[in-house]
GROMACS .gro file of N, CA and C in nm:
model
  546
    1UNK      N    1  14.427  14.135  14.016
    1UNK     CA    2  14.452  13.998  14.053
    1UNK      C    3  14.604  13.979  14.062
    2UNK      N    4  14.655  13.936  14.176
    2UNK     CA    5  14.800  13.918  14.191
    2UNK      C    6  14.848  13.796  14.111
    3UNK      N    7  14.973  13.804  14.069
    3UNK     CA    8  15.034  13.693  13.997
    3UNK      C    9  15.150  13.638  14.078
    4UNK      N   10  15.145  13.509  14.102
    4UNK     CA   11  15.254  13.442  14.172
    4UNK      C   12  15.354  13.397  14.066
    5UNK      N   13  15.478  13.444  14.076
    5UNK     CA   14  15.581  13.414  13.978
    5UNK      C   15  15.679  13.312  14.036
    6UNK      N   16  15.696  13.201  13.964
    6UNK     CA   17  15.796  13.100  14.000
    6UNK      C   18  15.916  13.131  13.909
    7UNK      N   19  16.018  13.194  13.965
    7UNK     CA   20  16.128  13.244  13.884
    7UNK      C   21  16.256  13.162  13.905
    8UNK      N   22  16.320  13.130  13.792
    8UNK     CA   23  16.446  13.056  13.793
    8UNK      C   24  16.544  13.130  13.703
    9UNK      N   25  16.643  13.195  13.763
    9UNK     CA   26  16.739  13.274  13.686
    9UNK      C   27  16.851  13.187  13.627
   10UNK      N   28  16.903  13.092  13.701
   10UNK     CA   29  17.008  13.001  13.654
   10UNK      C   30  16.973  12.861  13.703
   11UNK      N   31  16.875  12.795  13.641
   11UNK     CA   32  16.829  12.665  13.691
   11UNK      C   33  16.935  12.557  13.683
   12UNK      N   34  16.928  12.464  13.779
   12UNK     CA   35  17.016  12.346  13.776
   12UNK      C   36  16.967  12.248  13.670
   13UNK      N   37  16.836  12.249  13.647
   13UNK     CA   38  16.778  12.156  13.550
   13UNK      C   39  16.651  12.218  13.493
   14UNK      N   40  16.633  12.206  13.362
   14UNK     CA   41  16.509  12.246  13.297
   14UNK      C   42  16.485  12.148  13.182
   15UNK      N   43  16.374  12.073  13.192
   15UNK     CA   44  16.344  11.967  13.096
   15UNK      C   45  16.194  11.957  13.070
   16UNK      N   46  16.162  11.896  12.958
   16UNK     CA   47  16.026  11.851  12.932
   16UNK      C   48  16.029  11.699  12.945
   17UNK      N   49  15.931  11.646  13.014
   17UNK     CA   50  15.919  11.502  13.030
   17UNK      C   51  15.772  11.464  13.032
   18UNK      N   52  15.745  11.334  13.039
   18UNK     CA   53  15.606  11.289  13.035
   18UNK      C   54  15.580  11.187  13.145
   19UNK      N   55  15.453  11.176  13.176
   19UNK     CA   56  15.404  11.071  13.265
   19UNK      C   57  15.290  11.002  13.190
   20UNK      N   58  15.293  10.870  13.188
   20UNK     CA   59  15.189  10.794  13.120
   20UNK      C   60  15.241  10.724  12.996
   21UNK      N   61  15.155  10.643  12.937
   21UNK     CA   62  15.189  10.567  12.817
   21UNK      C   63  15.159  10.648  12.692
   22UNK      N   64  15.231  10.621  12.582
   22UNK     CA   65  15.200  10.691  12.457
   22UNK      C   66  15.050  10.684  12.426
   23UNK      N   67  14.997  10.797  12.390
   23UNK     CA   68  14.854  10.807  12.364
   23UNK      C   69  14.778  10.861  12.483
   24UNK      N   70  14.839  10.850  12.601
   24UNK     CA   71  14.776  10.901  12.724
   24UNK      C   72  14.881  10.969  12.811
   25UNK      N   73  14.980  11.030  12.745
   25UNK     CA   74  15.087  11.096  12.820
   25UNK      C   75  15.046  11.237  12.860
   26UNK      N   76  15.097  11.280  12.974
   26UNK     CA   77  15.086  11.419  13.015
   26UNK      C   78  15.226  11.476  13.009
   27UNK      N   79  15.240  11.588  12.941
   27UNK     CA   80  15.369  11.655  12.925
   27UNK      C   81  15.388  11.757  13.036
   28UNK      N   82  15.510  11.761  13.089
   28UNK     CA   83  15.544  11.855  13.195
   28UNK      C   84  15.673  11.929  13.160
   29UNK      N   85  15.672  12.057  13.188
   29UNK     CA   86  15.793  12.138  13.188
   29UNK      C   87  15.835  12.144  13.334
   30UNK      N   88  15.955  12.092  13.363
   30UNK     CA   89  16.000  12.086  13.502
   30UNK      C   90  16.131  12.163  13.516
   31UNK      N   91  16.136  12.247  13.619
   31UNK     CA   92  16.253  12.329  13.646
   31UNK      C   93  16.295  12.308  13.790
   32UNK      N   94  16.429  12.299  13.811
   32UNK     CA   95  16.480  12.282  13.947
   32UNK      C   96  16.599  12.373  13.967
   33UNK      N   97  16.602  12.434  14.084
   33UNK     CA   98  16.719  12.509  14.132
   33UNK      C   99  16.733  12.472  14.278
   34UNK      N  100  16.841  12.403  14.311
   34UNK     CA  101  16.857  12.354  14.448
   34UNK      C  102  16.745  12.257  14.483
   35UNK      N  103  16.672  12.287  14.589
   35UNK     CA  104  16.561  12.200  14.630
   35UNK      C  105  16.426  12.248  14.577
   36UNK      N  106  16.424  12.363  14.512
   36UNK     CA  107  16.298  12.416  14.456
   36UNK      C  108  16.271  12.351  14.321
   37UNK      N  109  16.157  12.284  14.310
   37UNK     CA  110  16.115  12.220  14.185
   37UNK      C  111  15.975  12.269  14.150
   38UNK      N  112  15.958  12.310  14.025
   38UNK     CA  113  15.826  12.348  13.975
   38UNK      C  114  15.798  12.268  13.849
   39UNK      N  115  15.680  12.207  13.844
   39UNK     CA  116  15.635  12.131  13.728
   39UNK      C  117  15.504  12.189  13.678
   40UNK      N  118  15.502  12.226  13.550
   40UNK     CA  119  15.378  12.277  13.491
   40UNK      C  120  15.340  12.188  13.373
   41UNK      N  121  15.213  12.158  13.362
   41UNK     CA  122  15.163  12.074  13.253
   41UNK      C  123  15.151  12.156  13.126
   42UNK      N  124  15.181  12.092  13.014
   42UNK     CA  125  15.159  12.156  12.885
   42UNK      C  126  15.118  12.053  12.783
   43UNK      N  127  15.072  12.102  12.671
   43UNK     CA  128  15.028  12.013  12.564
   43UNK      C  129  15.148  11.966  12.483
   44UNK      N  130  15.132  11.854  12.416
   44UNK     CA  131  15.238  11.801  12.330
   44UNK      C  132  15.276  11.904  12.224
   45UNK      N  133  15.176  11.968  12.165
   45UNK     CA  134  15.201  12.068  12.061
   45UNK      C  135  15.278  12.187  12.116
   46UNK      N  136  15.247  12.228  12.240
   46UNK     CA  137  15.320  12.339  12.302
   46UNK      C  138  15.467  12.299  12.320
   47UNK      N  139  15.490  12.176  12.361
   47UNK     CA  140  15.626  12.127  12.382
   47UNK      C  141  15.704  12.130  12.250
   48UNK      N  142  15.643  12.077  12.145
   48UNK     CA  143  15.709  12.072  12.014
   48UNK      C  144  15.741  12.211  11.962
   49UNK      N  145  15.645  12.302  11.974
   49UNK     CA  146  15.665  12.438  11.926
   49UNK      C  147  15.772  12.510  12.008
   50UNK      N  148  15.775  12.485  12.136
   50UNK     CA  149  15.875  12.545  12.224
   50UNK      C  150  16.016  12.504  12.180
   51UNK      N  151  16.037  12.376  12.154
   51UNK     CA  152  16.168  12.328  12.109
   51UNK      C  153  16.205  12.391  11.975
   52UNK      N  154  16.109  12.396  11.884
   52UNK     CA  155  16.134  12.454  11.752
   52UNK      C  156  16.175  12.601  11.762
   53UNK      N  157  16.102  12.678  11.842
   53UNK     CA  158  16.129  12.821  11.853
   53UNK      C  159  16.260  12.850  11.926
   54UNK      N  160  16.294  12.768  12.025
   54UNK     CA  161  16.422  12.786  12.094
   54UNK      C  162  16.535  12.763  11.995
   55UNK      N  163  16.526  12.656  11.916
   55UNK     CA  164  16.630  12.631  11.815
   55UNK      C  165  16.637  12.745  11.713
   56UNK      N  166  16.524  12.801  11.674
   56UNK     CA  167  16.524  12.913  11.580
   56UNK      C  168  16.598  13.033  11.638
   57UNK      N  169  16.571  13.064  11.765
   57UNK     CA  170  16.640  13.176  11.831
   57UNK      C  171  16.791  13.150  11.834
   58UNK      N  172  16.829  13.030  11.877
   58UNK     CA  173  16.971  12.998  11.888
   58UNK      C  174  17.039  12.997  11.751
   59UNK      N  175  16.973  12.942  11.650
   59UNK     CA  176  17.030  12.938  11.515
   59UNK      C  177  17.048  13.080  11.460
   60UNK      N  178  16.956  13.168  11.492
   60UNK     CA  179  16.968  13.306  11.447
   60UNK      C  180  17.084  13.376  11.519
   61UNK      N  181  17.102  13.347  11.647
   61UNK     CA  182  17.211  13.409  11.723
   61UNK      C  183  17.348  13.363  11.675
   62UNK      N  184  17.356  13.240  11.626
   62UNK     CA  185  17.484  13.189  11.573
   62UNK      C  186  17.531  13.274  11.456
   63UNK      N  187  17.435  13.327  11.378
   63UNK     CA  188  17.471  13.403  11.259
   63UNK      C  189  17.524  13.543  11.291
   64UNK      N  190  17.511  13.587  11.415
   64UNK     CA  191  17.565  13.717  11.454
   64UNK      C  192  17.717  13.709  11.443
   65UNK      N  193  17.776  13.808  11.379
   65UNK     CA  194  17.920  13.805  11.354
   65UNK      C  195  18.002  13.774  11.479
   66UNK      N  196  18.083  13.671  11.466
   66UNK     CA  197  18.171  13.631  11.575
   66UNK      C  198  18.104  13.549  11.684
   67UNK      N  199  17.974  13.520  11.670
   67UNK     CA  200  17.899  13.442  11.770
   67UNK      C  201  17.935  13.489  11.912
   68UNK      N  202  17.907  13.617  11.942
   68UNK     CA  203  17.949  13.675  12.070
   68UNK      C  204  17.888  13.608  12.193
   69UNK      N  205  17.780  13.533  12.174
   69UNK     CA  206  17.714  13.470  12.289
   69UNK      C  207  17.755  13.324  12.304
   70UNK      N  208  17.850  13.279  12.221
   70UNK     CA  209  17.901  13.141  12.225
   70UNK      C  210  17.789  13.038  12.215
   71UNK      N  211  17.699  13.059  12.122
   71UNK     CA  212  17.587  12.967  12.102
   71UNK      C  213  17.638  12.840  12.035
   72UNK      N  214  17.617  12.724  12.097
   72UNK     CA  215  17.663  12.599  12.035
   72UNK      C  216  17.573  12.559  11.918
   73UNK      N  217  17.632  12.495  11.818
   73UNK     CA  218  17.553  12.448  11.703
   73UNK      C  219  17.477  12.321  11.738
   74UNK      N  220  17.529  12.244  11.833
   74UNK     CA  221  17.464  12.121  11.877
   74UNK      C  222  17.457  12.120  12.029
   75UNK      N  223  17.408  12.009  12.082
   75UNK     CA  224  17.395  11.997  12.227
   75UNK      C  225  17.529  11.960  12.289
   76UNK      N  226  17.579  12.043  12.381
   76UNK     CA  227  17.703  12.006  12.451
   76UNK      C  228  17.681  11.875  12.529
   77UNK      N  229  17.772  11.780  12.511
   77UNK     CA  230  17.756  11.647  12.568
   77UNK      C  231  17.737  11.651  12.719
   78UNK      N  232  17.802  11.744  12.787
   78UNK     CA  233  17.790  11.752  12.933
   78UNK      C  234  17.654  11.804  12.979
   79UNK      N  235  17.575  11.855  12.886
   79UNK     CA  236  17.442  11.906  12.921
   79UNK      C  237  17.329  11.811  12.882
   80UNK      N  238  17.361  11.698  12.821
   80UNK     CA  239  17.259  11.599  12.785
   80UNK      C  240  17.194  11.548  12.913
   81UNK      N  241  17.062  11.550  12.917
   81UNK     CA  242  16.985  11.507  13.035
   81UNK      C  243  16.877  11.410  12.989
   82UNK      N  244  16.899  11.282  13.011
   82UNK     CA  245  16.802  11.180  12.972
   82UNK      C  246  16.734  11.118  13.094
   83UNK      N  247  16.750  11.180  13.211
   83UNK     CA  248  16.689  11.128  13.332
   83UNK      C  249  16.538  11.152  13.333
   84UNK      N  250  16.469  11.071  13.411
   84UNK     CA  251  16.324  11.086  13.429
   84UNK      C  252  16.294  11.217  13.501
   85UNK      N  253  16.168  11.258  13.494
   85UNK     CA  254  16.125  11.373  13.573
   85UNK      C  255  16.143  11.341  13.721
   86UNK      N  256  16.169  11.444  13.799
   86UNK     CA  257  16.173  11.425  13.943
   86UNK      C  258  16.028  11.421  13.990
   87UNK      N  259  16.006  11.400  14.118
   87UNK     CA  260  15.869  11.392  14.170
   87UNK      C  261  15.785  11.508  14.116
   88UNK      N  262  15.677  11.474  14.049
   88UNK     CA  263  15.594  11.576  13.984
   88UNK      C  264  15.475  11.612  14.072
   89UNK      N  265  15.467  11.741  14.102
   89UNK     CA  266  15.351  11.797  14.169
   89UNK      C  267  15.309  11.914  14.080
   90UNK      N  268  15.203  11.893  14.002
   90UNK     CA  269  15.164  11.993  13.902
   90UNK      C  270  15.128  12.125  13.969
   91UNK      N  271  15.199  12.231  13.928
   91UNK     CA  272  15.174  12.365  13.980
   91UNK      C  273  15.053  12.427  13.911
   92UNK      N  274  15.052  12.415  13.778
   92UNK     CA  275  14.939  12.464  13.699
   92UNK      C  276  14.948  12.408  13.559
   93UNK      N  277  14.839  12.425  13.482
   93UNK     CA  278  14.834  12.386  13.341
   93UNK      C  279  14.863  12.512  13.261
   94UNK      N  280  14.956  12.498  13.167
   94UNK     CA  281  15.002  12.612  13.089
   94UNK      C  282  14.903  12.650  12.980
   95UNK      N  283  14.879  12.780  12.971
   95UNK     CA  284  14.799  12.836  12.863
   95UNK      C  285  14.894  12.906  12.766
   96UNK      N  286  14.905  13.037  12.779
   96UNK     CA  287  14.993  13.115  12.692
   96UNK      C  288  15.139  13.099  12.735
   97UNK      N  289  15.226  13.110  12.635
   97UNK     CA  290  15.370  13.106  12.660
   97UNK      C  291  15.436  13.215  12.578
   98UNK      N  292  15.549  13.263  12.627
   98UNK     CA  293  15.628  13.356  12.547
   98UNK      C  294  15.774  13.317  12.559
   99UNK      N  295  15.849  13.353  12.457
   99UNK     CA  296  15.989  13.316  12.448
   99UNK      C  297  16.065  13.439  12.401
  100UNK      N  298  16.180  13.463  12.461
  100UNK     CA  299  16.259  13.579  12.422
  100UNK      C  300  16.406  13.556  12.446
  101UNK      N  301  16.483  13.663  12.426
  101UNK     CA  302  16.628  13.659  12.439
  101UNK      C  303  16.672  13.778  12.523
  102UNK      N  304  16.756  13.754  12.622
  102UNK     CA  305  16.812  13.860  12.705
  102UNK      C  306  16.961  13.870  12.675
  103UNK      N  307  17.003  13.969  12.594
  103UNK     CA  308  17.144  13.980  12.556
  103UNK      C  309  17.234  14.019  12.674
  104UNK      N  310  17.177  14.078  12.778
  104UNK     CA  311  17.260  14.120  12.891
  104UNK      C  312  17.310  14.001  12.972
  105UNK      N  313  17.237  13.889  12.970
  105UNK     CA  314  17.280  13.769  13.042
  105UNK      C  315  17.306  13.652  12.949
  106UNK      N  316  17.285  13.672  12.818
  106UNK     CA  317  17.301  13.566  12.716
  106UNK      C  318  17.215  13.446  12.752
  107UNK      N  319  17.086  13.472  12.780
  107UNK     CA  320  16.993  13.366  12.817
  107UNK      C  321  16.866  13.372  12.735
  108UNK      N  322  16.811  13.254  12.707
  108UNK     CA  323  16.678  13.242  12.648
  108UNK      C  324  16.581  13.256  12.765
  109UNK      N  325  16.478  13.338  12.746
  109UNK     CA  326  16.380  13.364  12.852
  109UNK      C  327  16.247  13.302  12.813
  110UNK      N  328  16.197  13.215  12.899
  110UNK     CA  329  16.071  13.144  12.877
  110UNK      C  330  15.972  13.186  12.984
  111UNK      N  331  15.854  13.225  12.941
  111UNK     CA  332  15.745  13.256  13.034
  111UNK      C  333  15.628  13.164  13.001
  112UNK      N  334  15.576  13.097  13.104
  112UNK     CA  335  15.459  13.011  13.088
  112UNK      C  336  15.353  13.060  13.184
  113UNK      N  337  15.234  13.086  13.133
  113UNK     CA  338  15.125  13.141  13.212
  113UNK      C  339  15.017  13.035  13.234
  114UNK      N  340  14.962  13.033  13.354
  114UNK     CA  341  14.856  12.938  13.386
  114UNK      C  342  14.730  12.972  13.307
  115UNK      N  343  14.655  12.869  13.272
  115UNK     CA  344  14.524  12.889  13.212
  115UNK      C  345  14.438  12.956  13.318
  116UNK      N  346  14.371  13.064  13.281
  116UNK     CA  347  14.290  13.138  13.378
  116UNK      C  348  14.142  13.123  13.348
  117UNK      N  349  14.062  13.150  13.448
  117UNK     CA  350  13.916  13.147  13.431
  117UNK      C  351  13.874  13.262  13.340
  118UNK      N  352  13.776  13.239  13.258
  118UNK     CA  353  13.727  13.341  13.166
  118UNK      C  354  13.641  13.444  13.237
  119UNK      N  355  13.602  13.418  13.358
  119UNK     CA  356  13.512  13.507  13.431
  119UNK      C  357  13.589  13.622  13.495
  120UNK      N  358  13.609  13.729  13.421
  120UNK     CA  359  13.684  13.845  13.471
  120UNK      C  360  13.610  13.916  13.583
  121UNK      N  361  13.478  13.906  13.586
  121UNK     CA  362  13.401  13.973  13.692
  121UNK      C  363  13.436  13.915  13.829
  122UNK      N  364  13.452  13.785  13.838
  122UNK     CA  365  13.488  13.722  13.965
  122UNK      C  366  13.625  13.769  14.010
  123UNK      N  367  13.716  13.786  13.914
  123UNK     CA  368  13.850  13.833  13.947
  123UNK      C  369  13.847  13.976  13.998
  124UNK      N  370  13.760  14.059  13.941
  124UNK     CA  371  13.751  14.199  13.982
  124UNK      C  372  13.703  14.211  14.126
  125UNK      N  373  13.623  14.114  14.170
  125UNK     CA  374  13.572  14.118  14.307
  125UNK      C  375  13.660  14.042  14.405
  126UNK      N  376  13.774  13.993  14.357
  126UNK     CA  377  13.863  13.913  14.441
  126UNK      C  378  13.947  14.004  14.530
  127UNK      N  379  13.926  13.995  14.660
  127UNK     CA  380  14.003  14.078  14.751
  127UNK      C  381  14.093  13.995  14.840
  128UNK      N  382  14.074  13.866  14.846
  128UNK     CA  383  14.154  13.784  14.936
  128UNK      C  384  14.262  13.703  14.865
  129UNK      N  385  14.282  13.726  14.734
  129UNK     CA  386  14.387  13.656  14.660
  129UNK      C  387  14.348  13.516  14.618
  130UNK      N  388  14.222  13.477  14.638
  130UNK     CA  389  14.180  13.341  14.605
  130UNK      C  390  14.192  13.312  14.457
  131UNK      N  391  14.183  13.415  14.374
  131UNK     CA  392  14.192  13.396  14.229
  131UNK      C  393  14.329  13.437  14.177
  132UNK      N  394  14.432  13.415  14.256
  132UNK     CA  395  14.568  13.447  14.217
  132UNK      C  396  14.606  13.368  14.091
  133UNK      N  397  14.674  13.434  13.999
  133UNK     CA  398  14.723  13.363  13.881
  133UNK      C  399  14.869  13.326  13.905
  134UNK      N  400  14.918  13.237  13.821
  134UNK     CA  401  15.056  13.192  13.835
  134UNK      C  402  15.127  13.199  13.702
  135UNK      N  403  15.257  13.214  13.709
  135UNK     CA  404  15.340  13.207  13.589
  135UNK      C  405  15.476  13.150  13.626
  136UNK      N  406  15.540  13.091  13.528
  136UNK     CA  407  15.674  13.037  13.543
  136UNK      C  408  15.766  13.121  13.456
  137UNK      N  409  15.875  13.169  13.514
  137UNK     CA  410  15.974  13.249  13.442
  137UNK      C  411  16.108  13.177  13.453
  138UNK      N  412  16.161  13.134  13.339
  138UNK     CA  413  16.285  13.058  13.337
  138UNK      C  414  16.384  13.127  13.243
  139UNK      N  415  16.505  13.146  13.292
  139UNK     CA  416  16.614  13.200  13.211
  139UNK      C  417  16.717  13.089  13.192
  140UNK      N  418  16.742  13.052  13.064
  140UNK     CA  419  16.832  12.941  13.034
  140UNK      C  420  16.955  12.990  12.958
  141UNK      N  421  17.074  12.952  13.003
  141UNK     CA  422  17.193  12.980  12.923
  141UNK      C  423  17.183  12.907  12.788
  142UNK      N  424  17.259  12.952  12.689
  142UNK     CA  425  17.245  12.899  12.553
  142UNK      C  426  17.269  12.749  12.542
  143UNK      N  427  17.367  12.695  12.612
  143UNK     CA  428  17.393  12.550  12.607
  143UNK      C  429  17.278  12.471  12.666
  144UNK      N  430  17.227  12.518  12.779
  144UNK     CA  431  17.113  12.453  12.843
  144UNK      C  432  16.991  12.459  12.752
  145UNK      N  433  16.971  12.574  12.686
  145UNK     CA  434  16.857  12.588  12.595
  145UNK      C  435  16.868  12.492  12.477
  146UNK      N  436  16.989  12.474  12.425
  146UNK     CA  437  17.009  12.381  12.312
  146UNK      C  438  16.979  12.238  12.357
  147UNK      N  439  17.027  12.201  12.476
  147UNK     CA  440  17.002  12.066  12.530
  147UNK      C  441  16.853  12.047  12.558
  148UNK      N  442  16.787  12.151  12.609
  148UNK     CA  443  16.643  12.147  12.637
  148UNK      C  444  16.566  12.119  12.508
  149UNK      N  445  16.599  12.190  12.401
  149UNK     CA  446  16.528  12.175  12.274
  149UNK      C  447  16.547  12.034  12.219
  150UNK      N  448  16.669  11.982  12.225
  150UNK     CA  449  16.697  11.848  12.173
  150UNK      C  450  16.616  11.743  12.250
  151UNK      N  451  16.622  11.749  12.382
  151UNK     CA  452  16.549  11.651  12.463
  151UNK      C  453  16.398  11.661  12.436
  152UNK      N  454  16.348  11.782  12.427
  152UNK     CA  455  16.205  11.802  12.405
  152UNK      C  456  16.161  11.741  12.273
  153UNK      N  457  16.239  11.760  12.166
  153UNK     CA  458  16.206  11.698  12.037
  153UNK      C  459  16.203  11.546  12.049
  154UNK      N  460  16.298  11.490  12.123
  154UNK     CA  461  16.302  11.344  12.141
  154UNK      C  462  16.181  11.294  12.220
  155UNK      N  463  16.143  11.366  12.324
  155UNK     CA  464  16.027  11.328  12.406
  155UNK      C  465  15.899  11.333  12.322
  156UNK      N  466  15.882  11.441  12.246
  156UNK     CA  467  15.764  11.455  12.162
  156UNK      C  468  15.760  11.343  12.058
  157UNK      N  469  15.875  11.308  12.000
  157UNK     CA  470  15.881  11.207  11.896
  157UNK      C  471  15.868  11.064  11.947
  158UNK      N  472  15.870  11.045  12.078
  158UNK     CA  473  15.865  10.910  12.134
  158UNK      C  474  15.722  10.861  12.157
  159UNK      N  475  15.627  10.924  12.095
  159UNK     CA  476  15.487  10.885  12.112
  159UNK      C  477  15.449  10.767  12.025
  160UNK      N  478  15.322  10.758  11.998
  160UNK     CA  479  15.269  10.647  11.917
  160UNK      C  480  15.318  10.657  11.774
  161UNK      N  481  15.339  10.541  11.709
  161UNK     CA  482  15.377  10.544  11.567
  161UNK      C  483  15.260  10.595  11.482
  162UNK      N  484  15.294  10.648  11.366
  162UNK     CA  485  15.194  10.703  11.275
  162UNK      C  486  15.154  10.599  11.171
  163UNK      N  487  15.025  10.590  11.144
  163UNK     CA  488  14.973  10.498  11.043
  163UNK      C  489  15.019  10.546  10.905
  164UNK      N  490  15.079  10.458  10.824
  164UNK     CA  491  15.125  10.499  10.691
  164UNK      C  492  15.011  10.527  10.593
  165UNK      N  493  14.890  10.477  10.624
  165UNK     CA  494  14.777  10.498  10.534
  165UNK      C  495  14.702  10.629  10.561
  166UNK      N  496  14.669  10.654  10.688
  166UNK     CA  497  14.586  10.771  10.718
  166UNK      C  498  14.663  10.882  10.788
  167UNK      N  499  14.779  10.849  10.846
  167UNK     CA  500  14.859  10.952  10.912
  167UNK      C  501  14.824  10.977  11.057
  168UNK      N  502  14.723  10.906  11.109
  168UNK     CA  503  14.685  10.922  11.249
  168UNK      C  504  14.765  10.826  11.336
  169UNK      N  505  14.779  10.856  11.466
  169UNK     CA  506  14.855  10.768  11.555
  169UNK      C  507  14.790  10.631  11.569
  170UNK      N  508  14.875  10.530  11.585
  170UNK     CA  509  14.830  10.393  11.606
  170UNK      C  510  14.836  10.363  11.754
  171UNK      N  511  14.723  10.324  11.811
  171UNK     CA  512  14.717  10.292  11.954
  171UNK      C  513  14.779  10.155  11.980
  172UNK      N  514  14.816  10.130  12.105
  172UNK     CA  515  14.876  10.003  12.144
  172UNK      C  516  14.780   9.886  12.122
  173UNK      N  517  14.649   9.911  12.133
  173UNK     CA  518  14.550   9.805  12.116
  173UNK      C  519  14.497   9.796  11.973
  174UNK      N  520  14.566   9.860  11.878
  174UNK     CA  521  14.526   9.848  11.739
  174UNK      C  522  14.482   9.981  11.679
  175UNK      N  523  14.444   9.975  11.553
  175UNK     CA  524  14.407  10.098  11.482
  175UNK      C  525  14.317  10.063  11.364
  176UNK      N  526  14.212  10.136  11.349
  176UNK     CA  527  14.126  10.123  11.232
  176UNK      C  528  14.123  10.261  11.168
  177UNK      N  529  14.167  10.269  11.045
  177UNK     CA  530  14.164  10.399  10.980
  177UNK      C  531  14.059  10.400  10.870
  178UNK      N  532  14.008  10.516  10.850
  178UNK     CA  533  13.908  10.535  10.746
  178UNK      C  534  13.976  10.610  10.633
  179UNK      N  535  13.987  10.544  10.520
  179UNK     CA  536  14.048  10.608  10.405
  179UNK      C  537  13.947  10.698  10.337
  180UNK      N  538  13.993  10.810  10.283
  180UNK     CA  539  13.901  10.900  10.213
  180UNK      C  540  13.843  10.831  10.089
  181UNK      N  541  13.716  10.863  10.060
  181UNK     CA  542  13.651  10.804   9.942
  181UNK      C  543  13.709  10.867   9.817
  182UNK      N  544  13.722  10.784   9.714
  182UNK     CA  545  13.780  10.833   9.589
  182UNK      C  546  13.674  10.875   9.492
   0.00000   0.00000   0.00000
């Protein structure tokens, strides 16, 4: 089964953003280079974990003697991006993701793979490419990666408030929580 790769080596923009109201938001990872824009849907939890792991990679790289990759401790002000998503045309819904580091280019490498059908037999009989899979490959410089992680944490945190009694999100139209029996 062929894989269509949407590759961005030095993107102009890479952000996580949402469409919809808190409680019914869809999260998107959007990447742009020139006029090429790719938007892939992901879960809120995937977004949060992605930001956390990017920061872990960058924080670990800072500890390398002399910080040879010039990893910033915070988000460079010139890389802050609080703009809305550009026109979203969902390419695919993300399943598995991987994150790595390329020391030759000093970039964080993100791979996002489309959710695939579980029916491997249909794929084995695919001769016309109809069951092509897709993946997104993004290489981010360290400053861009730090800004990406910060924005993503803010987007994830901008959801519904949490109920102080039960810990579940409070919807805009109210909330009824069930307290555990004592």
